[in-house]
GROMACS .gro file of C-alpha atoms in nm:
model
  117
    1MET     CA    1  -1.979   0.591  -0.409
    2ASN     CA    2  -2.000   0.484  -0.095
    3ARG     CA    3  -1.634   0.462   0.125
    4ARG     CA    4  -1.564   0.102   0.009
    5GLN     CA    5  -1.599   0.207  -0.403
    6THR     CA    6  -1.407   0.504  -0.314
    7GLY     CA    7  -1.095   0.362  -0.122
    8THR     CA    8  -1.159   0.078  -0.448
    9GLU     CA    9  -1.111   0.352  -0.712
   10TYR     CA   10  -0.829   0.474  -0.571
   11GLU     CA   11  -0.640   0.144  -0.532
   12ARG     CA   12  -0.682   0.109  -0.875
   13ARG     CA   13  -0.558   0.407  -0.986
   14ALA     CA   14  -0.243   0.375  -0.785
   15GLU     CA   15  -0.262   0.052  -0.929
   16GLN     CA   16  -0.221   0.137  -1.287
   17TYR     CA   17  -0.016   0.449  -1.179
   18LEU     CA   18   0.260   0.177  -1.060
   19ARG     CA   19   0.221  -0.008  -1.365
   20GLU     CA   20   0.276   0.252  -1.595
   21LYS     CA   21   0.598   0.324  -1.373
   22GLY     CA   22   0.703  -0.038  -1.441
   23TYR     CA   23   0.598  -0.244  -1.149
   24GLU     CA   24   0.420  -0.564  -1.155
   25ILE     CA   25   0.156  -0.589  -0.968
   26LEU     CA   26   0.127  -0.918  -0.745
   27GLU     CA   27  -0.155  -0.887  -0.483
   28ARG     CA   28  -0.447  -0.669  -0.512
   29ASN     CA   29  -0.558  -0.640  -0.122
   30PHE     CA   30  -0.387  -0.918   0.018
   31ARG     CA   31  -0.605  -1.018   0.389
   32CYS     CA   32  -0.484  -1.221   0.682
   33ALA     CA   33  -0.593  -1.237   1.008
   34TYR     CA   34  -0.315  -0.964   1.104
   35GLY     CA   35  -0.442  -0.686   0.830
   36GLU     CA   36  -0.506  -0.628   0.478
   37ILE     CA   37  -0.199  -0.462   0.242
   38ASP     CA   38  -0.306  -0.261  -0.033
   39LEU     CA   39  -0.099  -0.346  -0.327
   40ILE     CA   40   0.179  -0.569  -0.303
   41ALA     CA   41   0.477  -0.524  -0.580
   42ARG     CA   42   0.772  -0.654  -0.716
   43GLN     CA   43   1.048  -0.374  -0.886
   44GLY     CA   44   1.313  -0.527  -0.993
   45SER     CA   45   1.419  -0.816  -0.732
   46GLY     CA   46   1.299  -0.659  -0.427
   47LEU     CA   47   0.936  -0.689  -0.275
   48ILE     CA   48   0.697  -0.299  -0.199
   49PHE     CA   49   0.409  -0.278  -0.013
   50VAL     CA   50   0.216  -0.071  -0.076
   51GLU     CA   51  -0.053   0.131   0.162
   52VAL     CA   52  -0.329   0.378  -0.087
   53LYS     CA   53  -0.482   0.666   0.162
   54TYR     CA   54  -0.723   0.899  -0.024
   55ARG     CA   55  -0.857   1.224   0.150
   56LYS     CA   56  -1.174   1.426  -0.067
   57ASN     CA   57  -0.976   1.699   0.035
   58ARG     CA   58  -0.771   1.856   0.374
   59ARG     CA   59  -1.047   1.888   0.690
   60ALA     CA   60  -0.901   1.545   0.809
   61GLY     CA   61  -0.490   1.580   0.749
   62LEU     CA   62  -0.366   1.471   0.507
   63PRO     CA   63  -0.402   1.111   0.321
   64GLU     CA   64  -0.029   1.040   0.436
   65GLU     CA   65  -0.041   1.109   0.755
   66ALA     CA   66  -0.327   0.865   0.828
   67VAL     CA   67  -0.059   0.594   0.783
   68SER     CA   68  -0.010   0.556   1.222
   69LEU     CA   69   0.248   0.360   1.360
   70LEU     CA   70  -0.030   0.068   1.439
   71LYS     CA   71  -0.096   0.074   1.086
   72GLN     CA   72   0.280   0.049   0.980
   73GLN     CA   73   0.315  -0.232   1.255
   74LYS     CA   74   0.006  -0.435   1.114
   75ILE     CA   75   0.085  -0.352   0.766
   76CYS     CA   76   0.419  -0.509   0.833
   77ARG     CA   77   0.281  -0.832   1.044
   78THR     CA   78   0.096  -0.889   0.750
   79ALA     CA   79   0.422  -0.823   0.508
   80ASP     CA   80   0.564  -1.132   0.709
   81TYR     CA   81   0.329  -1.384   0.696
   82TYR     CA   82   0.313  -1.318   0.296
   83ARG     CA   83   0.661  -1.401   0.279
   84VAL     CA   84   0.604  -1.670   0.514
   85THR     CA   85   0.298  -1.816   0.275
   86HIS     CA   86   0.485  -1.716  -0.033
   87ARG     CA   87   0.764  -1.849   0.096
   88ILE     CA   88   0.978  -1.567   0.000
   89GLY     CA   89   1.322  -1.586   0.176
   90GLU     CA   90   1.510  -1.301   0.411
   91GLY     CA   91   1.750  -1.172   0.129
   92THR     CA   92   1.465  -1.047  -0.070
   93PRO     CA   93   1.429  -0.688  -0.062
   94CYS     CA   94   1.156  -0.569   0.054
   95ARG     CA   95   0.997  -0.148   0.143
   96PHE     CA   96   0.741   0.001   0.267
   97ASP     CA   97   0.556   0.259   0.043
   98VAL     CA   98   0.264   0.485   0.062
   99ILE     CA   99   0.029   0.671  -0.246
  100ALA     CA  100  -0.112   0.939  -0.093
  101ALA     CA  101  -0.454   1.047  -0.344
  102GLU     CA  102  -0.595   1.406  -0.263
  103GLY     CA  103  -0.871   1.467  -0.488
  104GLU     CA  104  -0.698   1.360  -0.854
  105GLU     CA  105  -0.313   1.419  -0.724
  106LEU     CA  106  -0.130   1.122  -0.655
  107ARG     CA  107   0.199   1.156  -0.460
  108HIS     CA  108   0.386   0.819  -0.415
  109TYR     CA  109   0.687   0.824  -0.131
  110GLU     CA  110   0.901   0.532  -0.218
  111ASN     CA  111   1.064   0.406   0.167
  112ALA     CA  112   0.741   0.586   0.382
  113PHE     CA  113   0.831   0.379   0.658
  114ALA     CA  114   1.113   0.136   0.812
  115TYR     CA  115   1.009  -0.246   0.904
  116ARG     CA  116   0.831  -0.248   1.208
  117GLY     CA  117   0.856  -0.581   1.379
   0.00000   0.00000   0.00000
């Protein structure tokens, strides 16, 4: 498998994991000029913007460590664009999660980082 196929496979696994936990998946690979968000989900009345990171092993570090400050800022700008274009009010609770995939293990970090506008 090439890198894109591998990424797609782990995003699919993360999506299934979230569905099993009761999340409603709204979008996959939402893209705009600001960046991309792997998964956008709803849990109760809140929106969850999810970054999925995969590493085959730890040679390049933990997958969750790859969600840098710059990446977080891009995700937040993309989330802002999503909220505006989908007419989602300021009062809607939002959070930013990371799902780290290492080998076959998935680790879910709820509220992995704060909004960085």
